[in-house]
PDB file of C-alpha atoms and ligand atoms in Angstrom:
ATOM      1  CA  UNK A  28       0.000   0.000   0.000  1.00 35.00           C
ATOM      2  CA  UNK A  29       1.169   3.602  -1.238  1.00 39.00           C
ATOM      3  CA  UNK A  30       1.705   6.017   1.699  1.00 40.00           C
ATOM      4  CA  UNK A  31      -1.290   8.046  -0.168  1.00 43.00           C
ATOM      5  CA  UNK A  32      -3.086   5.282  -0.184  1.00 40.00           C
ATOM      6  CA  UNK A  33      -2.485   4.957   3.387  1.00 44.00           C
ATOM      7  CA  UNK A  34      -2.847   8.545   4.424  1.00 50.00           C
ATOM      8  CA  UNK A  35      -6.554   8.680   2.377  1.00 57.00           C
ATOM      9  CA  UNK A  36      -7.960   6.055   3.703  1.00 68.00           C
ATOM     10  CA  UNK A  37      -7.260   7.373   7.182  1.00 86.00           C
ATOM     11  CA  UNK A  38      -9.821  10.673   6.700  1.00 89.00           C
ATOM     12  CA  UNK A  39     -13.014   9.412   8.657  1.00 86.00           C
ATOM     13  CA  UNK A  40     -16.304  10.108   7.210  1.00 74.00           C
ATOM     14  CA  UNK A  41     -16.624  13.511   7.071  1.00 81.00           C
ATOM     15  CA  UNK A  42     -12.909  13.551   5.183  1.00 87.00           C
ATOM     16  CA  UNK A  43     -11.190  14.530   8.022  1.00 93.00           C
ATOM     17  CA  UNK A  44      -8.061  13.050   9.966  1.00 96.00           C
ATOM     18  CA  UNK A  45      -9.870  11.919  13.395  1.00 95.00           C
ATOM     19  CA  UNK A  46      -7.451  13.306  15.432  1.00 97.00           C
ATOM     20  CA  UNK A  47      -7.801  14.169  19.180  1.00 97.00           C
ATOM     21  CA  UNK A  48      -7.994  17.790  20.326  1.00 98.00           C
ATOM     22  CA  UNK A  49      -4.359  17.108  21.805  1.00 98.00           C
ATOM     23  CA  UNK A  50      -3.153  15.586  18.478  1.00 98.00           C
ATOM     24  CA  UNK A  51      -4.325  18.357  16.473  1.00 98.00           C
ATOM     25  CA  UNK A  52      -2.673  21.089  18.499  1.00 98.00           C
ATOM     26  CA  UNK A  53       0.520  19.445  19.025  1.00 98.00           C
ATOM     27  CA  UNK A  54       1.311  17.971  15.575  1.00 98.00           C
ATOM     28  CA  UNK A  55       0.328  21.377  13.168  1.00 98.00           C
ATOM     29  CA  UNK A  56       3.822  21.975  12.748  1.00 98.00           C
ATOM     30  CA  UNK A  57       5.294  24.366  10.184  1.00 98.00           C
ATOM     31  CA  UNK A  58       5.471  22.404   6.774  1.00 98.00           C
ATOM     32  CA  UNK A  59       7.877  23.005   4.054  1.00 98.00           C
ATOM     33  CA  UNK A  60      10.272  20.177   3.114  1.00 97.00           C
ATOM     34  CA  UNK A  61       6.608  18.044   2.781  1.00 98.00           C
ATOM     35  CA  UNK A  62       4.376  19.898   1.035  1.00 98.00           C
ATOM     36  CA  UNK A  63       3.842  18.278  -2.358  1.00 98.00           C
ATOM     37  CA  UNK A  64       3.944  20.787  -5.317  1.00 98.00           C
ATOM     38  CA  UNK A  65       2.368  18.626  -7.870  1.00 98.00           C
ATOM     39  CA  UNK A  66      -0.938  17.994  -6.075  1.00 98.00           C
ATOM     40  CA  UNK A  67      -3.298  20.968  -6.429  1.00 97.00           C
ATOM     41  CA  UNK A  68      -5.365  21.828  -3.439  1.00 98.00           C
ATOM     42  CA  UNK A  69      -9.406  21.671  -4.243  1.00 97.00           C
ATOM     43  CA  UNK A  70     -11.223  25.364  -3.479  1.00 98.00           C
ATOM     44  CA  UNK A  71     -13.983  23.799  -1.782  1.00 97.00           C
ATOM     45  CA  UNK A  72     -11.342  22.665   0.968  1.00 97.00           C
ATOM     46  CA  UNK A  73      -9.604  25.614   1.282  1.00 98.00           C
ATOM     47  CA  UNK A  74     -13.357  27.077   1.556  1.00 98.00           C
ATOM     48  CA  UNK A  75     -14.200  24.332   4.245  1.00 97.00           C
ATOM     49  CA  UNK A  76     -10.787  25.649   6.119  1.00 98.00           C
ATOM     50  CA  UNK A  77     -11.918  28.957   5.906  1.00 98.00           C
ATOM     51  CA  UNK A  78     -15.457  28.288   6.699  1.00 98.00           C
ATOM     52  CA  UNK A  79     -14.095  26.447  10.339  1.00 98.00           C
ATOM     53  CA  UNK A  80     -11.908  29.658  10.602  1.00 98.00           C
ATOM     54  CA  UNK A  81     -14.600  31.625  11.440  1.00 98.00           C
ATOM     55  CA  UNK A  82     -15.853  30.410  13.961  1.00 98.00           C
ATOM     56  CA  UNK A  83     -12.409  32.173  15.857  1.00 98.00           C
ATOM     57  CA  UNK A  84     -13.037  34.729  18.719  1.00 97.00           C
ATOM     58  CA  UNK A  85     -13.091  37.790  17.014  1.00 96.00           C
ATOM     59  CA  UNK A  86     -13.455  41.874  18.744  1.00 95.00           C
ATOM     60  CA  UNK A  87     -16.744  42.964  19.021  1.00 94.00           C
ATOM     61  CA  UNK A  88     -18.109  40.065  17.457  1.00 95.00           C
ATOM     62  CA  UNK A  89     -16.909  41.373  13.873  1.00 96.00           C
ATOM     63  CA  UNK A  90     -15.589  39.257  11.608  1.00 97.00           C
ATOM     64  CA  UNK A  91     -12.428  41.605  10.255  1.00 98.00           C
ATOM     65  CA  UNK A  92     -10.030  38.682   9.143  1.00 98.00           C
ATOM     66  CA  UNK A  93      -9.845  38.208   5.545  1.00 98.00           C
ATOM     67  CA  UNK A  94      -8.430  35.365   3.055  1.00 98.00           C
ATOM     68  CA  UNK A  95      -6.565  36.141  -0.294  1.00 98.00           C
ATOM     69  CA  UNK A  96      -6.227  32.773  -1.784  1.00 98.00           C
ATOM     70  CA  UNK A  97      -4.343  32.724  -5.153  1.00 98.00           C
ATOM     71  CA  UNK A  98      -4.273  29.122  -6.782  1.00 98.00           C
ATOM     72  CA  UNK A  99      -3.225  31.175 -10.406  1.00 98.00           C
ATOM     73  CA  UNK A 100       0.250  30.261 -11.160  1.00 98.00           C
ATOM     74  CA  UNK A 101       1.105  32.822 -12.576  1.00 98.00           C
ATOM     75  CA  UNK A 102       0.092  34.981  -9.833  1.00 98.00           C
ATOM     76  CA  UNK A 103       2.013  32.699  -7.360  1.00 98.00           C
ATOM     77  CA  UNK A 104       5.012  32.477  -9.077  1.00 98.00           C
ATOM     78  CA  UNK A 105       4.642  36.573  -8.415  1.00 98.00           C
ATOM     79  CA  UNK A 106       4.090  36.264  -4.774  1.00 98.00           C
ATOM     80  CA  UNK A 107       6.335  33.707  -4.260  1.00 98.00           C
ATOM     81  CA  UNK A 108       8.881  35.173  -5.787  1.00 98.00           C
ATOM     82  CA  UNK A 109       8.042  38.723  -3.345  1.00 98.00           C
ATOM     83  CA  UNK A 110       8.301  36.258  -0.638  1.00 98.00           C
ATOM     84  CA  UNK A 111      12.109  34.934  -2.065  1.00 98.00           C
ATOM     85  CA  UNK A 112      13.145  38.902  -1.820  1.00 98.00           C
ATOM     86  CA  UNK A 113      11.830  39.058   1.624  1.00 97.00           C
ATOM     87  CA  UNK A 114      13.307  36.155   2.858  1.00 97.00           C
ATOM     88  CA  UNK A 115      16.698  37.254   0.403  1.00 96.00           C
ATOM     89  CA  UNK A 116      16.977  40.553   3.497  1.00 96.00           C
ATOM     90  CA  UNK A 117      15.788  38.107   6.568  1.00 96.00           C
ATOM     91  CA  UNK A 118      18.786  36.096   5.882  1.00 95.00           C
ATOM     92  CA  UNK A 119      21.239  38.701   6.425  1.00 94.00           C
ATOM     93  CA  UNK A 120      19.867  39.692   9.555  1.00 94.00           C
ATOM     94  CA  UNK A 121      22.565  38.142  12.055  1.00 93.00           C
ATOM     95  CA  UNK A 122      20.148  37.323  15.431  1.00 92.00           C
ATOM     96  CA  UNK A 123      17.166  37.607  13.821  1.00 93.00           C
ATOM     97  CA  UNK A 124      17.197  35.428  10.718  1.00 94.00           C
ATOM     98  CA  UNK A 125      16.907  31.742  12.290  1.00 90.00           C
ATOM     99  CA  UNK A 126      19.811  30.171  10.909  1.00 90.00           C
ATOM    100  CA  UNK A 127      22.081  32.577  12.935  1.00 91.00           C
ATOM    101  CA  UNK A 128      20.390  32.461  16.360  1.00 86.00           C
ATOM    102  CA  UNK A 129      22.870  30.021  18.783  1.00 79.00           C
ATOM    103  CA  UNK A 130      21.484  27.897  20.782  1.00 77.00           C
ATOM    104  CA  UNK A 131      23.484  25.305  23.264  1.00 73.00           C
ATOM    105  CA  UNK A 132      24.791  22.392  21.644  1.00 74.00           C
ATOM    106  CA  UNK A 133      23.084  19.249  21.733  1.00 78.00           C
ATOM    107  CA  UNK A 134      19.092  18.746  20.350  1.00 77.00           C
ATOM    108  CA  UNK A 135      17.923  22.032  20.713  1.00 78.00           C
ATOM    109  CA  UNK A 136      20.520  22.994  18.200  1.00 82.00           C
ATOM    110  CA  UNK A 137      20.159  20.875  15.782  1.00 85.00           C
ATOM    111  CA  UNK A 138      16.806  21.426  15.760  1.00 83.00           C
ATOM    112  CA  UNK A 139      17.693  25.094  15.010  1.00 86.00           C
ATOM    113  CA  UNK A 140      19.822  24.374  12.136  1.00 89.00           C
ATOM    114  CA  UNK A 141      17.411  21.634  10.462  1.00 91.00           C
ATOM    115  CA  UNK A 142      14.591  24.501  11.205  1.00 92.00           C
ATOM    116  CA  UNK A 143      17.154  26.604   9.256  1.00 94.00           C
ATOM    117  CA  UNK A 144      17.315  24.391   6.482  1.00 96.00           C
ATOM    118  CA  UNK A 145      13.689  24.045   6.110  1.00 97.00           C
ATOM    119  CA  UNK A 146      13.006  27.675   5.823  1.00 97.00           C
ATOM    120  CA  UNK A 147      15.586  28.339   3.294  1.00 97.00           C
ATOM    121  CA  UNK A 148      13.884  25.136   1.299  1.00 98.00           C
ATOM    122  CA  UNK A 149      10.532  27.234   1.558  1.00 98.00           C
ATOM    123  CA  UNK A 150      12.158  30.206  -0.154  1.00 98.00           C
ATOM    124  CA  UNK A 151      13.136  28.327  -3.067  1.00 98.00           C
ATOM    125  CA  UNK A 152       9.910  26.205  -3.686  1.00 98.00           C
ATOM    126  CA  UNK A 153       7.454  29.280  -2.426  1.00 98.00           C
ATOM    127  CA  UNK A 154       6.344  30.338  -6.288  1.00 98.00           C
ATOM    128  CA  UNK A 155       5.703  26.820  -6.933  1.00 98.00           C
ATOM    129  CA  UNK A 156       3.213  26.083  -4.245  1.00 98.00           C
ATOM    130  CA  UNK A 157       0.046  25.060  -4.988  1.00 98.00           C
ATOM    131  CA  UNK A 158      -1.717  27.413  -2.819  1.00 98.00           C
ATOM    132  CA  UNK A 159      -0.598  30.360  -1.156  1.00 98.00           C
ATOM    133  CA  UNK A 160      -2.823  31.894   1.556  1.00 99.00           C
ATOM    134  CA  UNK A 161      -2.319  35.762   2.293  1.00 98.00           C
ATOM    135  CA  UNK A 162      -4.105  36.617   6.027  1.00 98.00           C
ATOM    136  CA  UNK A 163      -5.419  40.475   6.553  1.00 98.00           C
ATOM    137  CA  UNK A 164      -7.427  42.330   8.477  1.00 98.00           C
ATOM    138  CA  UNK A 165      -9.837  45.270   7.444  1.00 97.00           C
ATOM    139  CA  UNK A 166      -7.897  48.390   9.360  1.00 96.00           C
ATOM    140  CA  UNK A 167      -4.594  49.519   9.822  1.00 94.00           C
ATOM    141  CA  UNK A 168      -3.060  50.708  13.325  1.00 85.00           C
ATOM    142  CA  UNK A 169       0.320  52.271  12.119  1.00 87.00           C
ATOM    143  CA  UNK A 170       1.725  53.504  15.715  1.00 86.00           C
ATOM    144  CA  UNK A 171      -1.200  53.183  17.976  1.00 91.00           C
ATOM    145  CA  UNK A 172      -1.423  51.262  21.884  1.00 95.00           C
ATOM    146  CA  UNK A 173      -1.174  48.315  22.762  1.00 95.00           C
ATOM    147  CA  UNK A 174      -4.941  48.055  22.870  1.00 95.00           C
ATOM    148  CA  UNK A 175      -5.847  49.605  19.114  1.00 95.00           C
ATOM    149  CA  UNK A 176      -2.920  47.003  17.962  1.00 95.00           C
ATOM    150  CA  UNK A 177      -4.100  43.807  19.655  1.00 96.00           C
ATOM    151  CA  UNK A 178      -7.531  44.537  18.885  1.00 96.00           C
ATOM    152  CA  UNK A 179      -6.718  45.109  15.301  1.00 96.00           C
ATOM    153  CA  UNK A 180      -3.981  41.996  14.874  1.00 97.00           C
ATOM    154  CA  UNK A 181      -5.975  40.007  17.368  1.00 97.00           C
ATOM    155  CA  UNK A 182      -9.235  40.220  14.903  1.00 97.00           C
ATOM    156  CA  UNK A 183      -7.068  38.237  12.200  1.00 98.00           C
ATOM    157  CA  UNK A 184      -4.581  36.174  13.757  1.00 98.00           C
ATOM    158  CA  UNK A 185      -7.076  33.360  16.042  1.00 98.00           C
ATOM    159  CA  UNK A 186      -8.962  32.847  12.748  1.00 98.00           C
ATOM    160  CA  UNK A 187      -5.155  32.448  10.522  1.00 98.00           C
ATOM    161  CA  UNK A 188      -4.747  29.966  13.309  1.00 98.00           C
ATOM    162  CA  UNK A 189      -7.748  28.377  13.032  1.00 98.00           C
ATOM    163  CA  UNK A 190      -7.690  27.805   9.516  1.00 98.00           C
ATOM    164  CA  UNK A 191      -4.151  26.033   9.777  1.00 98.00           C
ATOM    165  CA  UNK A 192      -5.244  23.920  11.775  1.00 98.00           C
ATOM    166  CA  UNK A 193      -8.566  23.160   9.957  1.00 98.00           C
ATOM    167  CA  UNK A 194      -6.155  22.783   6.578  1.00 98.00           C
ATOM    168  CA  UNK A 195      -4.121  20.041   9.491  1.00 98.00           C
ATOM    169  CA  UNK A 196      -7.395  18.266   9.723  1.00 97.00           C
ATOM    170  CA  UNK A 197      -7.557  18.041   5.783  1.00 97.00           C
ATOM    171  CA  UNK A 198      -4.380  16.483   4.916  1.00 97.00           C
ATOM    172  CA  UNK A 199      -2.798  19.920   4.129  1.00 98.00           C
ATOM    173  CA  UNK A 200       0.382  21.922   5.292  1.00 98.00           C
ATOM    174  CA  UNK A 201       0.552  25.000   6.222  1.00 98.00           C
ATOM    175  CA  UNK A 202       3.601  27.321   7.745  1.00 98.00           C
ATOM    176  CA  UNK A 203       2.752  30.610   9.322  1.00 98.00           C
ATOM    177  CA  UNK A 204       5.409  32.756   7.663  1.00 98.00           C
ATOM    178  CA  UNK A 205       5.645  36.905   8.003  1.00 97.00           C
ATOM    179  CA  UNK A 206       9.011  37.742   5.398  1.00 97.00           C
ATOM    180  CA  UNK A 207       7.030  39.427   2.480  1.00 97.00           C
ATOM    181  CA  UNK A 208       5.558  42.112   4.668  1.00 97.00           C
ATOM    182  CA  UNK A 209       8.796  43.616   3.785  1.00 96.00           C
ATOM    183  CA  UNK A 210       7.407  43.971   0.826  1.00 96.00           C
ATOM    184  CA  UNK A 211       3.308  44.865   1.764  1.00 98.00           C
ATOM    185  CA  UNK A 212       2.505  47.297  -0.246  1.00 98.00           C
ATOM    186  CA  UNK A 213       4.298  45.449  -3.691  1.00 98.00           C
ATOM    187  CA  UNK A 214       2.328  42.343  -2.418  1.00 98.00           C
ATOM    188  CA  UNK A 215      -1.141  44.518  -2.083  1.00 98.00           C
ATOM    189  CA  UNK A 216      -0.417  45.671  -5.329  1.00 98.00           C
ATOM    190  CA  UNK A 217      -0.156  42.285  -6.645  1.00 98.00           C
ATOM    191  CA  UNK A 218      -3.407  41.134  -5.450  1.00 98.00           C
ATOM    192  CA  UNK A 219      -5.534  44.298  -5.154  1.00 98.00           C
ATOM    193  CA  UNK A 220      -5.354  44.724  -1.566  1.00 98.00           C
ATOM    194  CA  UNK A 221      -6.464  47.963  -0.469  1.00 98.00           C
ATOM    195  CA  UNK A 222      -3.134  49.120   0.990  1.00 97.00           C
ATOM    196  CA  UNK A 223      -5.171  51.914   3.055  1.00 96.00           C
ATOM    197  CA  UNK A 224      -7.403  49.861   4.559  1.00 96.00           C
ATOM    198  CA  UNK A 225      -6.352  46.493   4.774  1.00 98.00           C
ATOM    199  CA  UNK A 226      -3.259  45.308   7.138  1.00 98.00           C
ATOM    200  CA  UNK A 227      -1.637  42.038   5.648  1.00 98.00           C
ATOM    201  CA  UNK A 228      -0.929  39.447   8.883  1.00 98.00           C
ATOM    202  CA  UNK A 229       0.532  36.523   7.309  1.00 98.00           C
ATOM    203  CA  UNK A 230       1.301  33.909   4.213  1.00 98.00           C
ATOM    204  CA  UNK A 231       1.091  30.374   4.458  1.00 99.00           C
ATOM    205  CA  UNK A 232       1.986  28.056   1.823  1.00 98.00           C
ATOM    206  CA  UNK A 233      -1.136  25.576   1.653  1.00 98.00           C
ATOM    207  CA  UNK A 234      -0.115  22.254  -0.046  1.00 98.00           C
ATOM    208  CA  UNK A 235      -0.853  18.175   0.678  1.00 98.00           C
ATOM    209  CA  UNK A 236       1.805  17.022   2.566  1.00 97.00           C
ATOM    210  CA  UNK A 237       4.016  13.828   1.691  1.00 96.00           C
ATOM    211  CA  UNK A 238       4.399  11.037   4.034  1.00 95.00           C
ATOM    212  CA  UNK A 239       1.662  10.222   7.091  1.00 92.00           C
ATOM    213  CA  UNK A 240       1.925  12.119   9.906  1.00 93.00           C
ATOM    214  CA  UNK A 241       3.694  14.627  11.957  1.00 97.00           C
ATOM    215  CA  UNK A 242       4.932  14.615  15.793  1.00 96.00           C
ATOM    216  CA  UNK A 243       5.269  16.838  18.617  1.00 96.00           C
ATOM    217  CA  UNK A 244       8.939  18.282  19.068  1.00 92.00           C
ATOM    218  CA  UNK A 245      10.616  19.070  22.474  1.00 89.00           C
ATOM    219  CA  UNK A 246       9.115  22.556  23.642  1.00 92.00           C
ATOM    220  CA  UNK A 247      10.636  23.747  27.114  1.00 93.00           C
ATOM    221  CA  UNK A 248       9.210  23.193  30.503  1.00 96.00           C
ATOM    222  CA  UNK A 249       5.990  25.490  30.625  1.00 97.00           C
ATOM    223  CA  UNK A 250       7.187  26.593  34.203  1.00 95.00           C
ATOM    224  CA  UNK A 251       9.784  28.459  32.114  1.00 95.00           C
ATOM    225  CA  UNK A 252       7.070  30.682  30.616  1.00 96.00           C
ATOM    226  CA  UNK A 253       4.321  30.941  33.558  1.00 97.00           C
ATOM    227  CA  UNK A 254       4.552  33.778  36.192  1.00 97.00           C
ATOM    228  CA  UNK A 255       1.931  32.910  38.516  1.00 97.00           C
ATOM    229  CA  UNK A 256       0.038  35.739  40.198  1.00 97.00           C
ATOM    230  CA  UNK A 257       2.615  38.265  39.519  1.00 97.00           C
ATOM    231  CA  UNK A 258       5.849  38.963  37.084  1.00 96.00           C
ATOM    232  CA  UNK A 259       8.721  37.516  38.388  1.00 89.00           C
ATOM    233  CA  UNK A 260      12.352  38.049  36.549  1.00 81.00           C
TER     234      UNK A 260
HETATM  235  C1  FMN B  14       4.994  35.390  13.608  1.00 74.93           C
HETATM  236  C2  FMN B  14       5.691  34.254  12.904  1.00 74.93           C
HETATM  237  C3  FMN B  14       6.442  34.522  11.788  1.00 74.93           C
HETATM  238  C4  FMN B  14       7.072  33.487  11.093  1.00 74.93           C
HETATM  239  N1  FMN B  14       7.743  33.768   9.934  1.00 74.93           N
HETATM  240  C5  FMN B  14       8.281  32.754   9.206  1.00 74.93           C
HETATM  241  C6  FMN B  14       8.853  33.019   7.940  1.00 74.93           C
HETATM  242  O1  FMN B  14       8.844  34.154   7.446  1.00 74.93           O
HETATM  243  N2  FMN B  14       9.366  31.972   7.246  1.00 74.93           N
HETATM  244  C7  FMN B  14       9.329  30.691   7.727  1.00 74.93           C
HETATM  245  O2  FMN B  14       9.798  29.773   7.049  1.00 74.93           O
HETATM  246  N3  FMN B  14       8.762  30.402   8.915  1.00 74.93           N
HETATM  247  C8  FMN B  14       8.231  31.412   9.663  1.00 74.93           C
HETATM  248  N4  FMN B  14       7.605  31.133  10.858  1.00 74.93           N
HETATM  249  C9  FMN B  14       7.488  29.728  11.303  1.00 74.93           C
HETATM  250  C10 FMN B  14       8.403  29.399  12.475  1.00 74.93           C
HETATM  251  O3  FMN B  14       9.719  29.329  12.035  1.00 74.93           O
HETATM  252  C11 FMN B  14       7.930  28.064  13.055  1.00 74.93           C
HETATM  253  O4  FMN B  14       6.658  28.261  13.616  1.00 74.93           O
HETATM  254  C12 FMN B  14       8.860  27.541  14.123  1.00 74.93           C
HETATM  255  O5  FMN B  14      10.099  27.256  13.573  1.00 74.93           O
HETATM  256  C13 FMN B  14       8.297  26.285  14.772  1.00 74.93           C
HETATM  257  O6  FMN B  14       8.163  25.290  13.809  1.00 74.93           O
HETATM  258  P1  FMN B  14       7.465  23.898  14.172  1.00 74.93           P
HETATM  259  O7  FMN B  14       6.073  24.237  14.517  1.00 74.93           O
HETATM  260  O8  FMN B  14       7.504  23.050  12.961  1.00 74.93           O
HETATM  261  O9  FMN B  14       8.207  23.333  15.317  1.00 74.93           O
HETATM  262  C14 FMN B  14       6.966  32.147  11.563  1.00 74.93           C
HETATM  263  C15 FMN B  14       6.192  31.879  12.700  1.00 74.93           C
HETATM  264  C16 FMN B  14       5.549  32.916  13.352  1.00 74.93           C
HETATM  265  C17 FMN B  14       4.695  32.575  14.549  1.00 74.93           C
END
């Protein structure tokens, strides 16, 4: 049996992976090195993903996150290639870009560097993807609080996440990238985005991934990263 084979017949009825809560949330990993460029994704699951997607928490109960999905290939070979210069600056940017960030030696570092790899991978094959999702929000908060900003970014971003993980339950990759808003206003040009009114969040490649599954990596001890009742250095 073909690992497609294998993978298909493991969608339950409603043609999605029955996977637990804990499985979902702990195995949508950032896809690149998988995603297959020669299967195309249908738009009725990419409008299922974005139909679960809306169901995300959103500010005042309006729904402000919006989906550019461009399946043309011409018009991703565009974007992708807007992505490739973004990504072209990111990787000279010593402590930021992720190949140059040290970490101890051991795991944790090679997890780094293989994390490295796989971004630079998703450069190169970004114009060929099958589907390339672009995440906005009606509004722009250029320089405001805290509040204005979350409220704005926060009225996209659960619903982004939502829909990667609804694309998870499909048999599709996703990555949450953020490069090409280097480039925002070329890539609102591009598509037609109303620069003015209309922040860009995120891209995701959206492609079927190769092989079966994915697992959990090592993530730190969540004491690390809780301050119970109050700050604490
Ligand atoms: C805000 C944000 C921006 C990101 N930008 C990029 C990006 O531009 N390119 C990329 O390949 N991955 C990007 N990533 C993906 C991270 O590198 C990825 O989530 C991280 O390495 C963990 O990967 P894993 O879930 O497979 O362990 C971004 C993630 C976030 C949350």
């Amino acid at each position: 049996m073909s690992c497609e084979q294998t993978a298909s017949s493991a969608f339950g009825a409603e043609g999605m992976l029955p996977l637990s809560g804990v499985e979902l949330l702990t195995t949508t990993r950032a896809v690149r090195k998988r995603l297959d460029l020669d299967r195309p994704v249908s738009d009725d699951v990419l409008r299922e993903c974005v139909r679960i997607a809306l169901q995300a928490p959103a500010p005042s109960n309006q729904i402000a996150v919006r989906f550019v999905v461009v399946t043309d290939p011409e018009v991703r070979r565009r974007l992708g290639e807007l992505y490739q210069t973004g990504y072209g600056v990111y990787r000279q940017l010593d402590g930021i870009y992720i190949g140059s960030i040290d970490k101890e030696e051991g795991a944790e570092r090679e997890q780094q560097e293989r994390t490295a790899v796989s971004a630079d991978h998703l450069a190169e094959i970004m114009p060929e993807v099958p589907a390339i999702v672009v995440g906005c929000v009606a509004g722009r908060a250029e320089n405001m609080g805290a509040w204005v900003t979350s409220s704005l970014l926060g009225g996209a971003m659960p619903a982004l996440w939502s829909f990667m993980l609804a694309a998870r339950l499909h048999g599709l990759g996703t990555c949450w990238t953020s490069v090409h808003l280097q480039q925002e206003e070329a890539v609102a040009d591009l598509l037609g985005i109303p620069f003015e009114g209309v922040t860009q969040v995120m891209l995701t490649p959206v492609a079927h991934y190769t092989g079966e599954t994915f697992k959990p990596v090592d993530r730190p001890d969540p004491d690390a990263f809780i301050h119970w009742n109050r700050w604490q250095a």
